[in-house]
XYZ file of C-alpha atoms in Angstrom:
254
model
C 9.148 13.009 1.375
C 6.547 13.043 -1.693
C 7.107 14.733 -4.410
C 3.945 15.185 -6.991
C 5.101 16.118 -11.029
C 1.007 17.164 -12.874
C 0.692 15.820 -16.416
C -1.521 17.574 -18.882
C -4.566 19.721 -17.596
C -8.421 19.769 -17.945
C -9.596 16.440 -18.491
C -6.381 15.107 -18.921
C -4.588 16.275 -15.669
C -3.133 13.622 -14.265
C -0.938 13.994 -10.563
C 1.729 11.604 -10.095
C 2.663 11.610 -6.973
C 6.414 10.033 -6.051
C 7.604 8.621 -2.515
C 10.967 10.059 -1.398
C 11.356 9.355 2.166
C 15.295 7.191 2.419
C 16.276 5.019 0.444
C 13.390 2.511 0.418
C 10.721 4.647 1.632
C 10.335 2.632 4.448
C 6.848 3.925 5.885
C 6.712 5.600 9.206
C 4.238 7.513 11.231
C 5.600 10.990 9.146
C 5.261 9.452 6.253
C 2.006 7.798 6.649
C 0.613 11.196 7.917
C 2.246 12.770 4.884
C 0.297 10.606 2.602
C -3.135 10.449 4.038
C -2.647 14.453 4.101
C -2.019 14.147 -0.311
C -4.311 11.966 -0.311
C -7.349 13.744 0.874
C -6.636 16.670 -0.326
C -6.471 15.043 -3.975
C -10.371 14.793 -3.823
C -11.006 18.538 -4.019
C -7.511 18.670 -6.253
C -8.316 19.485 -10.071
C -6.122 16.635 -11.228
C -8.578 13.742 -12.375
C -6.429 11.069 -11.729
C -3.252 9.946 -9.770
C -0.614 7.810 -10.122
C 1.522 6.781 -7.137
C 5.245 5.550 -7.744
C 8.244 5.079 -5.694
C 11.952 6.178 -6.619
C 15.700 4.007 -7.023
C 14.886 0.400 -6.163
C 12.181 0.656 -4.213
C 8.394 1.503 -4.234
C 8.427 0.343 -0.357
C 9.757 -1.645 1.305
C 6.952 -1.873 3.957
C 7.168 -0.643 7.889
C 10.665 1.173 9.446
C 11.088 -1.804 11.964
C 14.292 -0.066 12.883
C 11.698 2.617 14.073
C 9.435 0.492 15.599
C 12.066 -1.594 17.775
C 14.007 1.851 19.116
C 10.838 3.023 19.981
C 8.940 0.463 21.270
C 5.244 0.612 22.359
C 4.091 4.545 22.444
C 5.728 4.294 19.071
C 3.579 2.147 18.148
C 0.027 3.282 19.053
C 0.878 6.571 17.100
C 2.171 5.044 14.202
C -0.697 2.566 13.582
C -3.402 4.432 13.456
C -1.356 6.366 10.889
C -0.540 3.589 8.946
C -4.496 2.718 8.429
C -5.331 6.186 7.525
C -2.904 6.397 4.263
C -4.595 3.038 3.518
C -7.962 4.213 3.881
C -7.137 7.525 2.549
C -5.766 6.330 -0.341
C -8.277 3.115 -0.670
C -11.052 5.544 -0.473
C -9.856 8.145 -2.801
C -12.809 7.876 -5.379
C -10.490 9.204 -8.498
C -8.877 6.628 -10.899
C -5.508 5.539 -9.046
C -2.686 3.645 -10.828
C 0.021 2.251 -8.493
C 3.618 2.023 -10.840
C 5.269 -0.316 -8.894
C 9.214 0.659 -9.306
C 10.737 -2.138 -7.477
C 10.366 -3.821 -4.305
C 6.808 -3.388 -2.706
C 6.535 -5.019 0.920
C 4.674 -5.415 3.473
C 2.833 -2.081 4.109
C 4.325 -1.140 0.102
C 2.594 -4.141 -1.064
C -0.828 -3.102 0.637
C -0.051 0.672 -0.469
C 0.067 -0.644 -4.312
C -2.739 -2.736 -3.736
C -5.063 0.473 -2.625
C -5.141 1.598 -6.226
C -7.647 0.625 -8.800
C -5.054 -0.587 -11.040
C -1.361 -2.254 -10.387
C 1.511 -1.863 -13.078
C 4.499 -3.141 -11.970
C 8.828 -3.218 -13.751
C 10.518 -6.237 -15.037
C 13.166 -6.962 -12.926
C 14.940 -8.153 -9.617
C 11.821 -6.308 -7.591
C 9.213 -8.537 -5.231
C 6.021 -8.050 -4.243
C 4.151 -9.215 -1.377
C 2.994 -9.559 2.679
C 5.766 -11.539 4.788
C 4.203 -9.664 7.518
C 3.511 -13.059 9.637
C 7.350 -13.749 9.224
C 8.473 -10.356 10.867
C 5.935 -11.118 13.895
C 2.891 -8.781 14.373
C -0.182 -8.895 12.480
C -1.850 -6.761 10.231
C -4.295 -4.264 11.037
C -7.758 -4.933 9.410
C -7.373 -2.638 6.523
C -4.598 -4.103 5.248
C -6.221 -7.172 5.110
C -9.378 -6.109 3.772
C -7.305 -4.537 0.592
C -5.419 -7.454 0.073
C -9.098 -9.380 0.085
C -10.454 -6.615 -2.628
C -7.422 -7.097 -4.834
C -6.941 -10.650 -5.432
C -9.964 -12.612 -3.387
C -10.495 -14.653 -0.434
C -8.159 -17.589 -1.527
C -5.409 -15.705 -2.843
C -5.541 -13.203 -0.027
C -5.434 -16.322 2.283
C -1.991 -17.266 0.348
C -0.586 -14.266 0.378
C -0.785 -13.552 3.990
C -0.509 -17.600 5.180
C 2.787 -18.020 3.413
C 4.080 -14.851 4.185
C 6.506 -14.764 1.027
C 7.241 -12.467 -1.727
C 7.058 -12.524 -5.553
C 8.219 -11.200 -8.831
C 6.393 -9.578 -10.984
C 5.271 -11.903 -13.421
C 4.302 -14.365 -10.396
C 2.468 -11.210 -8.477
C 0.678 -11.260 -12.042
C -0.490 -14.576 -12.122
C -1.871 -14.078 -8.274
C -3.843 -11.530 -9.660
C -1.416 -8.537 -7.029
C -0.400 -7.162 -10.522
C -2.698 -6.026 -13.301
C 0.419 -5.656 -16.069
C 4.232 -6.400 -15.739
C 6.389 -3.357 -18.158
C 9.873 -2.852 -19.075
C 11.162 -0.556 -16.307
C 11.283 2.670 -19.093
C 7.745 2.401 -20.096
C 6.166 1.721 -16.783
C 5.453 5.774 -15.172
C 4.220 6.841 -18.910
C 2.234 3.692 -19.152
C 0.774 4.448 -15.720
C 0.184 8.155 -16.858
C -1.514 6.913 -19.924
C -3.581 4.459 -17.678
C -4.578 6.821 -15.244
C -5.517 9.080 -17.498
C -7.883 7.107 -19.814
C -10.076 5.764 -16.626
C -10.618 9.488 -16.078
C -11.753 10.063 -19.684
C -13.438 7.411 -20.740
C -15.924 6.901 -17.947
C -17.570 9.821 -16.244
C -15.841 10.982 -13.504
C -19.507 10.314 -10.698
C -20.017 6.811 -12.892
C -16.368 6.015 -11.644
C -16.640 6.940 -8.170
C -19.873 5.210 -7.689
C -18.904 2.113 -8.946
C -15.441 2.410 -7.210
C -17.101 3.080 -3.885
C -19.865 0.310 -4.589
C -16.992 -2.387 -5.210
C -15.224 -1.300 -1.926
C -18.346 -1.014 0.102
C -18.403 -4.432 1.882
C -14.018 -4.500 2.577
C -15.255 -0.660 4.672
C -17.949 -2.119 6.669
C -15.854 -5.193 7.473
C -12.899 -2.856 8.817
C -15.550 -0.555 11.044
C -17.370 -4.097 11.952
C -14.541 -5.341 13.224
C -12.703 -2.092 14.747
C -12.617 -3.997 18.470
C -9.186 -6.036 16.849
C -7.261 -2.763 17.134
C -6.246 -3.147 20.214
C -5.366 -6.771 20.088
C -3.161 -6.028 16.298
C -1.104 -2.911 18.725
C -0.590 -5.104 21.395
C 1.183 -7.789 19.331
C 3.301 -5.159 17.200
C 4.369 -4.037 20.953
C 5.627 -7.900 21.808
C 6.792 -8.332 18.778
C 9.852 -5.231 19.313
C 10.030 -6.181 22.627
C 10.421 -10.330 22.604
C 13.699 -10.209 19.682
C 11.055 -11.915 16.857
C 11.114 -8.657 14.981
C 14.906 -7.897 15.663
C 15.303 -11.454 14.726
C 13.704 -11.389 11.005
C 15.591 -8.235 10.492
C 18.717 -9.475 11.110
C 17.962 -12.188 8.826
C 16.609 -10.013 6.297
C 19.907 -7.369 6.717
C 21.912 -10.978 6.146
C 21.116 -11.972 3.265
């Protein structure tokens, strides 16, 4: 489900930790619990920085809707809760975190790349973004409040408005994607990145300032915790009026 190869030890130790759940790591409730596990453990871990990649084509390809539409409602109240915490676990993890971005990142992929601190992302056929408003539910607050710390107000608006997905070198110019690499260099670029974040600033400078710059996107989420209810409801219609079944037929069509 995710496999984790260490680089280098000491100061250098680096943990890169690889998703291999199917063949898009499509992100369910094991999977989600799987990562929010990794990912607090990696605070007490002796690595000093992590890198988070995906395998084959895909980083992720966002939510199993297949999952979500067999099974329907009490699916659905454990899974989201889930979903938030490998967000949270992973925006909150105060170590240097570089997201290689090995192909197609949606949805719930995009918002899992968008956690780290910085985004590298392969040339190629691979897109990038939140058509979550096109498959039917909304997000929970989280996600939103990530997308909002990555790339602003405006171009968090435009992400999640238009619903659409990008390549690389557009996700670049929205600001989803720090660098765009040729698909051979990106895991030792993203080694190399992780690693000099951990040496070149010290390691309680970094988490300070890391925590400091997320501050306001964590109040927001607890502020505004009543929505939960509202975001599970809709996910629950959404499986259960066709609109979901609908955009992945659409999706499996093309």
């Amino acid at each position: 489900m995710i496999n984790r190869v260490d680089h280098g030890s000491g100061a250098d130790h680096v943990a890169v930790l690889q998703l291999a759940h199917g063949p898009v790591n499509a992100m369910d409730q094991e999977l989600c619990e799987a990562l929010a596990e990794q990912f607090r453990a990696l605070e007490t871990d002796p690595a000093r920085a992590v890198v988070v990649t995906g395998t084959g084509r895909a980083f992720s390809a966002g939510v199993d809707l297949k999952r979500i539409l067999d099974e329907g409602a009490p699916y659905v109240e454990r899974f989201l809760p889930a979903l938030s915490a490998a967000f949270g676990a992973l925006f909150q993890l105060s170590k240097p975190v570089v997201a290689a971005v090995n192909g197609h990142a949606i949805a719930g992929g995009c918002v899992l790349a968008a956690c780290a601190d910085v985004t590298l992302m392969a040339e190629g056929s691979g897109r990038i973004g939140v058509p979550e408003a096109r498959v039917g539910p909304p997000f929970p607050r989280l996600a939103i409040e990530v997308l909002r710390h990555a790339v602003g107000d405006v171009a968090a608006r435009r992400l999640m408005v238009g619903a659409l997905t990008y390549t690389p070198a557009d996700a670049q110019a929205l600001g989803l994607v720090d660098r765009v690499l040729p698909a051979d260099e990106l895991l030792g670029q993203a080694v190399t990145t992780a690693r000099a974040l951990a040496t070149e600033v010290p390691s309680d400078t970094f988490a300070l300032t890391k925590a400091q710059l997320r501050r306001d996107a964590l109040e927001r989420t607890a502020r505004y915790a009543d929505e939960d209810e509202a975001v599970a409801t809709l996910w629950s219609r959404r499986a259960a009026d066709g609109w979901t079944a609908r955009y992945l037929e659409s999706v499996t069509r093309r």
